[in-house]
């Protein structure tokens, strides 16, 4: 059996799916340990997994919460720019502390989230096998594929390629602090330079929790890329919800995820747009609203801090979301159409896929208004094409294999790599 280490961004949207994958591997007899900043210990252990802290010598407790507060104030490119400094500090922490932790724990292979790409450098430096996991949108650093942070559709034309390449150039330029940190350690460990942020060097496997049907029609994908669908299984951490307060009306579920959940103006706009509809609005805000703000919301929405998302979405007729991939995939797993309000990071790219697949409609946060949102909600609720297209993706997800397939791919890759090395070195 193998001892796996997991390196990923310290955000719930990455921790949750990778926790599900970790639990599946544990159920097969493997050992799994998250290498994370100290603030995440309670979260990781509550998901039933091992935790080992990195960054204790320099990391200030509470920094993660403060980062969330600052990010929640920002949208679009400003949020991306703010996150660069934090990501650079995390990259430095991982490069400095993870190698000793891995050696001490006896970790034999790494599962590296694509958005914490520095983990691949650590694996290469130590000569460890690693698997790339896209908990977020699978990032294809190709000229024909629009960058993950843009709302552009896929068009394999000369002008679109030039546009995409220009955007990638600006991304790499803006991420120079992260790249410089990574390359300082790559030089120290005699590795070739790394000059394109989020370009995975994985060769054994790259696993995405999307399904191919919820990505652009990209030709000639690498054979080691596997679309397995959402990484989900039962968490030991339970979340209560007042199901007895559901009225039986068509249910509209609204969430802005774990980082953008303090945007009270967006929640107010959603509540106003749903007021008077023959539907019940359920809002989950993740602690981003206080009691006074909740009391001022128009209409009579059912508002909770947290909800068992899958259980609530399974009863929904529509999801209103910031277009975070996990909420999108949870909705499509139950054939629930979407109204997306992308705010920043990969959300515009996820929204572009919602539009491409016809599973919902998109309103950029900069263009959001009560009247536009109400009209869009009504259209998605009443036009059958959205439900039909969402159910098509639901069928693809049901056949995708999910977390069990991901674990089997990982096991097979490591077995094949072990056999290859045995044959090469006798």
mmCIF file of N, CA, C and O in Angstrom, residues 49-136:
data_model
loop_
_atom_site.group_PDB
_atom_site.id
_atom_site.type_symbol
_atom_site.label_atom_id
_atom_site.label_comp_id
_atom_site.label_asym_id
_atom_site.label_seq_id
_atom_site.Cartn_x
_atom_site.Cartn_y
_atom_site.Cartn_z
ATOM 1 N N UNK A 49 -9.170 12.632 7.496
ATOM 2 C CA UNK A 49 -7.863 12.425 6.872
ATOM 3 C C UNK A 49 -6.734 12.903 7.764
ATOM 4 O O UNK A 49 -6.930 13.707 8.679
ATOM 5 N N UNK A 50 -5.527 12.399 7.481
ATOM 6 C CA UNK A 50 -4.346 12.792 8.237
ATOM 7 C C UNK A 50 -3.887 14.183 7.813
ATOM 8 O O UNK A 50 -4.065 14.595 6.661
ATOM 9 N N UNK A 51 -3.265 14.871 8.755
ATOM 10 C CA UNK A 51 -2.808 16.245 8.515
ATOM 11 C C UNK A 51 -1.393 16.405 9.042
ATOM 12 O O UNK A 51 -1.049 15.890 10.108
ATOM 13 N N UNK A 52 -0.563 17.122 8.270
ATOM 14 C CA UNK A 52 0.772 17.471 8.755
ATOM 15 C C UNK A 52 1.023 18.941 8.422
ATOM 16 O O UNK A 52 0.879 19.350 7.258
ATOM 17 N N UNK A 53 1.361 19.763 9.410
ATOM 18 C CA UNK A 53 1.497 21.205 9.164
ATOM 19 C C UNK A 53 2.806 21.557 8.472
ATOM 20 O O UNK A 53 3.864 20.990 8.760
ATOM 21 N N UNK A 54 2.728 22.500 7.553
ATOM 22 C CA UNK A 54 3.918 23.114 6.972
ATOM 23 C C UNK A 54 3.792 24.625 7.148
ATOM 24 O O UNK A 54 2.683 25.153 7.250
ATOM 25 N N UNK A 55 4.928 25.294 7.231
ATOM 26 C CA UNK A 55 4.917 26.746 7.377
ATOM 27 C C UNK A 55 4.811 27.236 8.798
ATOM 28 O O UNK A 55 4.575 28.432 9.024
ATOM 29 N N UNK A 56 4.984 26.366 9.774
ATOM 30 C CA UNK A 56 4.822 26.789 11.170
ATOM 31 C C UNK A 56 5.824 27.862 11.591
ATOM 32 O O UNK A 56 5.531 28.677 12.460
ATOM 33 N N UNK A 57 6.995 27.867 10.978
ATOM 34 C CA UNK A 57 8.032 28.822 11.390
ATOM 35 C C UNK A 57 7.739 30.242 10.923
ATOM 36 O O UNK A 57 8.226 31.210 11.508
ATOM 37 N N UNK A 58 6.946 30.400 9.863
ATOM 38 C CA UNK A 58 6.704 31.729 9.301
ATOM 39 C C UNK A 58 5.232 32.089 9.194
ATOM 40 O O UNK A 58 4.887 33.272 9.147
ATOM 41 N N UNK A 59 4.365 31.097 9.142
ATOM 42 C CA UNK A 59 2.946 31.368 8.911
ATOM 43 C C UNK A 59 2.286 31.924 10.171
ATOM 44 O O UNK A 59 2.431 31.373 11.260
ATOM 45 N N UNK A 60 1.564 33.017 10.005
ATOM 46 C CA UNK A 60 0.839 33.628 11.114
ATOM 47 C C UNK A 60 -0.580 33.069 11.185
ATOM 48 O O UNK A 60 -1.336 33.194 10.222
ATOM 49 N N UNK A 61 -0.959 32.438 12.292
ATOM 50 C CA UNK A 61 -2.316 31.907 12.421
ATOM 51 C C UNK A 61 -3.366 32.984 12.144
ATOM 52 O O UNK A 61 -3.222 34.126 12.570
ATOM 53 N N UNK A 62 -4.390 32.605 11.418
ATOM 54 C CA UNK A 62 -5.457 33.544 11.071
ATOM 55 C C UNK A 62 -5.269 34.227 9.735
ATOM 56 O O UNK A 62 -6.172 34.936 9.262
ATOM 57 N N UNK A 63 -4.102 34.026 9.107
ATOM 58 C CA UNK A 63 -3.842 34.679 7.819
ATOM 59 C C UNK A 63 -4.844 34.236 6.761
ATOM 60 O O UNK A 63 -5.286 35.034 5.929
ATOM 61 N N UNK A 64 -5.219 32.950 6.793
ATOM 62 C CA UNK A 64 -6.157 32.430 5.801
ATOM 63 C C UNK A 64 -7.497 33.152 5.883
ATOM 64 O O UNK A 64 -8.060 33.569 4.866
ATOM 65 N N UNK A 65 -8.000 33.326 7.103
ATOM 66 C CA UNK A 65 -9.286 34.007 7.280
ATOM 67 C C UNK A 65 -9.210 35.446 6.791
ATOM 68 O O UNK A 65 -10.140 35.957 6.154
ATOM 69 N N UNK A 66 -8.096 36.126 7.073
ATOM 70 C CA UNK A 66 -7.945 37.506 6.635
ATOM 71 C C UNK A 66 -7.857 37.586 5.118
ATOM 72 O O UNK A 66 -8.402 38.514 4.499
ATOM 73 N N UNK A 67 -7.193 36.606 4.509
ATOM 74 C CA UNK A 67 -7.116 36.562 3.049
ATOM 75 C C UNK A 67 -8.506 36.413 2.442
ATOM 76 O O UNK A 67 -8.845 37.067 1.451
ATOM 77 N N UNK A 68 -9.339 35.547 3.030
ATOM 78 C CA UNK A 68 -10.713 35.383 2.561
ATOM 79 C C UNK A 68 -11.478 36.704 2.633
ATOM 80 O O UNK A 68 -12.221 37.063 1.711
ATOM 81 N N UNK A 69 -11.289 37.420 3.736
ATOM 82 C CA UNK A 69 -11.993 38.695 3.912
ATOM 83 C C UNK A 69 -11.608 39.674 2.814
ATOM 84 O O UNK A 69 -12.467 40.352 2.223
ATOM 85 N N UNK A 70 -10.316 39.766 2.535
ATOM 86 C CA UNK A 70 -9.842 40.706 1.516
ATOM 87 C C UNK A 70 -10.301 40.288 0.124
ATOM 88 O O UNK A 70 -10.736 41.120 -0.675
ATOM 89 N N UNK A 71 -10.194 38.981 -0.187
ATOM 90 C CA UNK A 71 -10.611 38.509 -1.510
ATOM 91 C C UNK A 71 -12.095 38.736 -1.746
ATOM 92 O O UNK A 71 -12.515 39.038 -2.868
ATOM 93 N N UNK A 72 -12.884 38.600 -0.695
ATOM 94 C CA UNK A 72 -14.328 38.751 -0.834
ATOM 95 C C UNK A 72 -14.727 40.178 -1.211
ATOM 96 O O UNK A 72 -15.810 40.406 -1.747
ATOM 97 N N UNK A 73 -13.842 41.140 -0.963
ATOM 98 C CA UNK A 73 -14.134 42.528 -1.304
ATOM 99 C C UNK A 73 -13.887 42.818 -2.790
ATOM 100 O O UNK A 73 -14.293 43.867 -3.294
ATOM 101 N N UNK A 74 -13.209 41.888 -3.459
ATOM 102 C CA UNK A 74 -12.741 42.147 -4.815
ATOM 103 C C UNK A 74 -13.465 41.276 -5.831
ATOM 104 O O UNK A 74 -14.031 40.242 -5.502
ATOM 105 N N UNK A 75 -13.401 41.711 -7.083
ATOM 106 C CA UNK A 75 -13.999 40.967 -8.181
ATOM 107 C C UNK A 75 -13.066 41.015 -9.381
ATOM 108 O O UNK A 75 -12.139 41.818 -9.448
ATOM 109 N N UNK A 76 -13.322 40.085 -10.306
ATOM 110 C CA UNK A 76 -12.656 40.067 -11.600
ATOM 111 C C UNK A 76 -11.130 40.125 -11.445
ATOM 112 O O UNK A 76 -10.549 39.440 -10.605
ATOM 113 N N UNK A 77 -10.429 40.947 -12.239
ATOM 114 C CA UNK A 77 -8.967 40.920 -12.269
ATOM 115 C C UNK A 77 -8.336 41.389 -10.959
ATOM 116 O O UNK A 77 -7.244 40.943 -10.591
ATOM 117 N N UNK A 78 -8.999 42.282 -10.232
ATOM 118 C CA UNK A 78 -8.424 42.766 -8.973
ATOM 119 C C UNK A 78 -8.268 41.630 -7.961
ATOM 120 O O UNK A 78 -7.299 41.595 -7.200
ATOM 121 N N UNK A 79 -9.212 40.710 -7.954
ATOM 122 C CA UNK A 79 -9.103 39.565 -7.052
ATOM 123 C C UNK A 79 -7.944 38.668 -7.461
ATOM 124 O O UNK A 79 -7.216 38.139 -6.614
ATOM 125 N N UNK A 80 -7.764 38.479 -8.769
ATOM 126 C CA UNK A 80 -6.628 37.689 -9.253
ATOM 127 C C UNK A 80 -5.308 38.318 -8.832
ATOM 128 O O UNK A 80 -4.386 37.633 -8.375
ATOM 129 N N UNK A 81 -5.210 39.631 -8.991
ATOM 130 C CA UNK A 81 -3.967 40.331 -8.653
ATOM 131 C C UNK A 81 -3.665 40.218 -7.160
ATOM 132 O O UNK A 81 -2.522 40.004 -6.764
ATOM 133 N N UNK A 82 -4.698 40.344 -6.333
ATOM 134 C CA UNK A 82 -4.488 40.261 -4.884
ATOM 135 C C UNK A 82 -3.988 38.881 -4.487
ATOM 136 O O UNK A 82 -3.159 38.738 -3.568
ATOM 137 N N UNK A 83 -4.502 37.858 -5.156
ATOM 138 C CA UNK A 83 -4.171 36.490 -4.756
ATOM 139 C C UNK A 83 -2.736 36.108 -5.082
ATOM 140 O O UNK A 83 -2.213 35.151 -4.508
ATOM 141 N N UNK A 84 -2.079 36.846 -5.987
ATOM 142 C CA UNK A 84 -0.727 36.475 -6.404
ATOM 143 C C UNK A 84 0.238 36.486 -5.219
ATOM 144 O O UNK A 84 1.035 35.556 -5.042
ATOM 145 N N UNK A 85 0.190 37.518 -4.388
ATOM 146 C CA UNK A 85 1.113 37.598 -3.257
ATOM 147 C C UNK A 85 0.896 36.447 -2.283
ATOM 148 O O UNK A 85 1.865 35.821 -1.815
ATOM 149 N N UNK A 86 -0.350 36.146 -1.990
ATOM 150 C CA UNK A 86 -0.639 35.028 -1.087
ATOM 151 C C UNK A 86 -0.150 33.716 -1.698
ATOM 152 O O UNK A 86 0.458 32.884 -0.996
ATOM 153 N N UNK A 87 -0.395 33.525 -2.994
ATOM 154 C CA UNK A 87 0.034 32.289 -3.657
ATOM 155 C C UNK A 87 1.555 32.175 -3.677
ATOM 156 O O UNK A 87 2.106 31.069 -3.553
ATOM 157 N N UNK A 88 2.251 33.307 -3.824
ATOM 158 C CA UNK A 88 3.710 33.285 -3.805
ATOM 159 C C UNK A 88 4.215 32.853 -2.426
ATOM 160 O O UNK A 88 5.166 32.060 -2.315
ATOM 161 N N UNK A 89 3.582 33.345 -1.377
ATOM 162 C CA UNK A 89 3.975 32.969 -0.017
ATOM 163 C C UNK A 89 3.723 31.484 0.232
ATOM 164 O O UNK A 89 4.540 30.805 0.872
ATOM 165 N N UNK A 90 2.608 30.973 -0.269
ATOM 166 C CA UNK A 90 2.315 29.549 -0.119
ATOM 167 C C UNK A 90 3.321 28.713 -0.903
ATOM 168 O O UNK A 90 3.790 27.664 -0.428
ATOM 169 N N UNK A 91 3.677 29.176 -2.114
ATOM 170 C CA UNK A 91 4.670 28.449 -2.921
ATOM 171 C C UNK A 91 6.005 28.359 -2.193
ATOM 172 O O UNK A 91 6.653 27.304 -2.172
ATOM 173 N N UNK A 92 6.418 29.457 -1.583
ATOM 174 C CA UNK A 92 7.665 29.467 -0.809
ATOM 175 C C UNK A 92 7.567 28.496 0.371
ATOM 176 O O UNK A 92 8.515 27.733 0.642
ATOM 177 N N UNK A 93 6.443 28.493 1.052
ATOM 178 C CA UNK A 93 6.245 27.596 2.193
ATOM 179 C C UNK A 93 6.343 26.139 1.771
ATOM 180 O O UNK A 93 7.003 25.319 2.429
ATOM 181 N N UNK A 94 5.683 25.801 0.670
ATOM 182 C CA UNK A 94 5.679 24.409 0.203
ATOM 183 C C UNK A 94 7.089 23.969 -0.199
ATOM 184 O O UNK A 94 7.554 22.886 0.195
ATOM 185 N N UNK A 95 7.785 24.798 -0.972
ATOM 186 C CA UNK A 95 9.131 24.433 -1.414
ATOM 187 C C UNK A 95 10.095 24.308 -0.236
ATOM 188 O O UNK A 95 10.966 23.423 -0.223
ATOM 189 N N UNK A 96 9.939 25.173 0.739
ATOM 190 C CA UNK A 96 10.862 25.169 1.882
ATOM 191 C C UNK A 96 10.593 24.019 2.847
ATOM 192 O O UNK A 96 11.534 23.369 3.333
ATOM 193 N N UNK A 97 9.316 23.743 3.119
ATOM 194 C CA UNK A 97 8.978 22.826 4.210
ATOM 195 C C UNK A 97 8.502 21.442 3.771
ATOM 196 O O UNK A 97 8.667 20.470 4.508
ATOM 197 N N UNK A 98 7.874 21.351 2.586
ATOM 198 C CA UNK A 98 7.286 20.071 2.189
ATOM 199 C C UNK A 98 8.325 18.958 2.012
ATOM 200 O O UNK A 98 8.055 17.816 2.418
ATOM 201 N N UNK A 99 9.496 19.215 1.434
ATOM 202 C CA UNK A 99 10.454 18.098 1.263
ATOM 203 C C UNK A 99 10.819 17.408 2.580
ATOM 204 O O UNK A 99 10.844 16.169 2.650
ATOM 205 N N UNK A 100 11.096 18.179 3.629
ATOM 206 C CA UNK A 100 11.426 17.567 4.918
ATOM 207 C C UNK A 100 10.226 16.822 5.506
ATOM 208 O O UNK A 100 10.379 15.751 6.097
ATOM 209 N N UNK A 101 9.040 17.385 5.341
ATOM 210 C CA UNK A 101 7.839 16.729 5.848
ATOM 211 C C UNK A 101 7.609 15.400 5.132
ATOM 212 O O UNK A 101 7.263 14.388 5.756
ATOM 213 N N UNK A 102 7.800 15.407 3.813
ATOM 214 C CA UNK A 102 7.608 14.193 3.013
ATOM 215 C C UNK A 102 8.594 13.106 3.434
ATOM 216 O O UNK A 102 8.233 11.931 3.590
ATOM 217 N N UNK A 103 9.844 13.503 3.645
ATOM 218 C CA UNK A 103 10.855 12.541 4.077
ATOM 219 C C UNK A 103 10.533 11.999 5.475
ATOM 220 O O UNK A 103 10.633 10.793 5.724
ATOM 221 N N UNK A 104 10.143 12.877 6.379
ATOM 222 C CA UNK A 104 9.838 12.468 7.752
ATOM 223 C C UNK A 104 8.655 11.500 7.794
ATOM 224 O O UNK A 104 8.671 10.505 8.535
ATOM 225 N N UNK A 105 7.625 11.772 6.997
ATOM 226 C CA UNK A 105 6.411 10.962 7.011
ATOM 227 C C UNK A 105 6.537 9.685 6.183
ATOM 228 O O UNK A 105 5.713 8.784 6.311
ATOM 229 N N UNK A 106 7.537 9.630 5.319
ATOM 230 C CA UNK A 106 7.662 8.472 4.438
ATOM 231 C C UNK A 106 6.648 8.468 3.315
ATOM 232 O O UNK A 106 6.219 7.402 2.843
ATOM 233 N N UNK A 107 6.267 9.650 2.847
ATOM 234 C CA UNK A 107 5.327 9.761 1.725
ATOM 235 C C UNK A 107 5.997 9.243 0.453
ATOM 236 O O UNK A 107 7.149 9.565 0.162
ATOM 237 N N UNK A 108 5.244 8.435 -0.299
ATOM 238 C CA UNK A 108 5.808 7.754 -1.469
ATOM 239 C C UNK A 108 5.327 8.314 -2.806
ATOM 240 O O UNK A 108 5.930 8.044 -3.850
ATOM 241 N N UNK A 109 4.234 9.067 -2.809
ATOM 242 C CA UNK A 109 3.697 9.646 -4.046
ATOM 243 C C UNK A 109 2.875 10.869 -3.677
ATOM 244 O O UNK A 109 2.320 10.949 -2.572
ATOM 245 N N UNK A 110 2.793 11.824 -4.609
ATOM 246 C CA UNK A 110 2.054 13.059 -4.350
ATOM 247 C C UNK A 110 0.858 13.183 -5.292
ATOM 248 O O UNK A 110 0.942 12.855 -6.488
ATOM 249 N N UNK A 111 -0.229 13.664 -4.735
ATOM 250 C CA UNK A 111 -1.392 14.097 -5.508
ATOM 251 C C UNK A 111 -1.379 15.619 -5.451
ATOM 252 O O UNK A 111 -1.515 16.201 -4.376
ATOM 253 N N UNK A 112 -1.192 16.251 -6.610
ATOM 254 C CA UNK A 112 -0.958 17.689 -6.664
ATOM 255 C C UNK A 112 -2.095 18.367 -7.414
ATOM 256 O O UNK A 112 -2.350 18.056 -8.584
ATOM 257 N N UNK A 113 -2.776 19.275 -6.737
ATOM 258 C CA UNK A 113 -3.814 20.062 -7.400
ATOM 259 C C UNK A 113 -3.167 20.959 -8.454
ATOM 260 O O UNK A 113 -2.131 21.571 -8.218
ATOM 261 N N UNK A 114 -3.791 21.043 -9.616
ATOM 262 C CA UNK A 114 -3.202 21.825 -10.703
ATOM 263 C C UNK A 114 -3.022 23.288 -10.327
ATOM 264 O O UNK A 114 -2.125 23.965 -10.836
ATOM 265 N N UNK A 115 -3.870 23.804 -9.439
ATOM 266 C CA UNK A 115 -3.753 25.198 -9.042
ATOM 267 C C UNK A 115 -2.772 25.410 -7.884
ATOM 268 O O UNK A 115 -2.621 26.530 -7.409
ATOM 269 N N UNK A 116 -2.125 24.331 -7.429
ATOM 270 C CA UNK A 116 -0.987 24.457 -6.507
ATOM 271 C C UNK A 116 0.196 23.775 -7.177
ATOM 272 O O UNK A 116 0.810 22.853 -6.667
ATOM 273 N N UNK A 117 0.494 24.276 -8.364
ATOM 274 C CA UNK A 117 1.397 23.601 -9.296
ATOM 275 C C UNK A 117 2.804 23.430 -8.731
ATOM 276 O O UNK A 117 3.572 22.576 -9.179
ATOM 277 N N UNK A 118 3.161 24.212 -7.721
ATOM 278 C CA UNK A 118 4.475 24.099 -7.107
ATOM 279 C C UNK A 118 4.697 22.701 -6.519
ATOM 280 O O UNK A 118 5.834 22.236 -6.393
ATOM 281 N N UNK A 119 3.615 21.999 -6.203
ATOM 282 C CA UNK A 119 3.742 20.639 -5.686
ATOM 283 C C UNK A 119 4.438 19.710 -6.664
ATOM 284 O O UNK A 119 5.137 18.766 -6.257
ATOM 285 N N UNK A 120 4.244 19.953 -7.970
ATOM 286 C CA UNK A 120 4.925 19.135 -8.969
ATOM 287 C C UNK A 120 6.431 19.349 -8.907
ATOM 288 O O UNK A 120 7.215 18.399 -9.073
ATOM 289 N N UNK A 121 6.859 20.578 -8.662
ATOM 290 C CA UNK A 121 8.294 20.864 -8.531
ATOM 291 C C UNK A 121 8.884 20.112 -7.348
ATOM 292 O O UNK A 121 9.983 19.559 -7.430
ATOM 293 N N UNK A 122 8.162 20.068 -6.236
ATOM 294 C CA UNK A 122 8.627 19.322 -5.067
ATOM 295 C C UNK A 122 8.774 17.834 -5.415
ATOM 296 O O UNK A 122 9.787 17.197 -5.088
ATOM 297 N N UNK A 123 7.770 17.281 -6.097
ATOM 298 C CA UNK A 123 7.829 15.868 -6.480
ATOM 299 C C UNK A 123 9.014 15.603 -7.406
ATOM 300 O O UNK A 123 9.754 14.622 -7.231
ATOM 301 N N UNK A 124 9.202 16.468 -8.394
ATOM 302 C CA UNK A 124 10.318 16.289 -9.331
ATOM 303 C C UNK A 124 11.655 16.398 -8.600
ATOM 304 O O UNK A 124 12.594 15.634 -8.874
ATOM 305 N N UNK A 125 11.746 17.352 -7.687
ATOM 306 C CA UNK A 125 12.986 17.531 -6.939
ATOM 307 C C UNK A 125 13.331 16.337 -6.078
ATOM 308 O O UNK A 125 14.516 16.015 -5.883
ATOM 309 N N UNK A 126 12.317 15.653 -5.568
ATOM 310 C CA UNK A 126 12.534 14.483 -4.716
ATOM 311 C C UNK A 126 12.541 13.170 -5.491
ATOM 312 O O UNK A 126 12.801 12.108 -4.911
ATOM 313 N N UNK A 127 12.225 13.246 -6.784
ATOM 314 C CA UNK A 127 12.153 12.031 -7.588
ATOM 315 C C UNK A 127 10.962 11.158 -7.253
ATOM 316 O O UNK A 127 11.009 9.931 -7.416
ATOM 317 N N UNK A 128 9.858 11.776 -6.805
ATOM 318 C CA UNK A 128 8.653 11.032 -6.438
ATOM 319 C C UNK A 128 7.656 11.012 -7.592
ATOM 320 O O UNK A 128 7.519 12.009 -8.323
ATOM 321 N N UNK A 129 6.906 9.917 -7.763
ATOM 322 C CA UNK A 129 5.813 9.932 -8.743
ATOM 323 C C UNK A 129 4.711 10.880 -8.265
ATOM 324 O O UNK A 129 4.480 11.022 -7.056
ATOM 325 N N UNK A 130 4.053 11.530 -9.216
ATOM 326 C CA UNK A 130 2.963 12.430 -8.842
ATOM 327 C C UNK A 130 1.867 12.387 -9.886
ATOM 328 O O UNK A 130 2.100 12.103 -11.062
ATOM 329 N N UNK A 131 0.666 12.668 -9.426
ATOM 330 C CA UNK A 131 -0.531 12.751 -10.265
ATOM 331 C C UNK A 131 -1.075 14.166 -10.146
ATOM 332 O O UNK A 131 -1.172 14.705 -9.046
ATOM 333 N N UNK A 132 -1.420 14.779 -11.268
ATOM 334 C CA UNK A 132 -2.054 16.095 -11.266
ATOM 335 C C UNK A 132 -3.566 15.920 -11.150
ATOM 336 O O UNK A 132 -4.161 15.130 -11.891
ATOM 337 N N UNK A 133 -4.172 16.644 -10.219
ATOM 338 C CA UNK A 133 -5.624 16.606 -10.014
ATOM 339 C C UNK A 133 -6.198 18.002 -10.257
ATOM 340 O O UNK A 133 -5.774 18.972 -9.620
ATOM 341 N N UNK A 134 -7.135 18.112 -11.162
ATOM 342 C CA UNK A 134 -7.825 19.390 -11.380
ATOM 343 C C UNK A 134 -9.122 19.387 -10.583
ATOM 344 O O UNK A 134 -10.157 18.909 -11.057
ATOM 345 N N UNK A 135 -9.047 19.920 -9.356
ATOM 346 C CA UNK A 135 -10.263 20.099 -8.564
ATOM 347 C C UNK A 135 -11.097 21.232 -9.152
ATOM 348 O O UNK A 135 -12.324 21.219 -9.090
ATOM 349 N N UNK A 136 -10.406 22.223 -9.683
ATOM 350 C CA UNK A 136 -11.059 23.277 -10.431
ATOM 351 C C UNK A 136 -11.079 22.906 -11.910
ATOM 352 O O UNK A 136 -10.841 21.751 -12.289
#
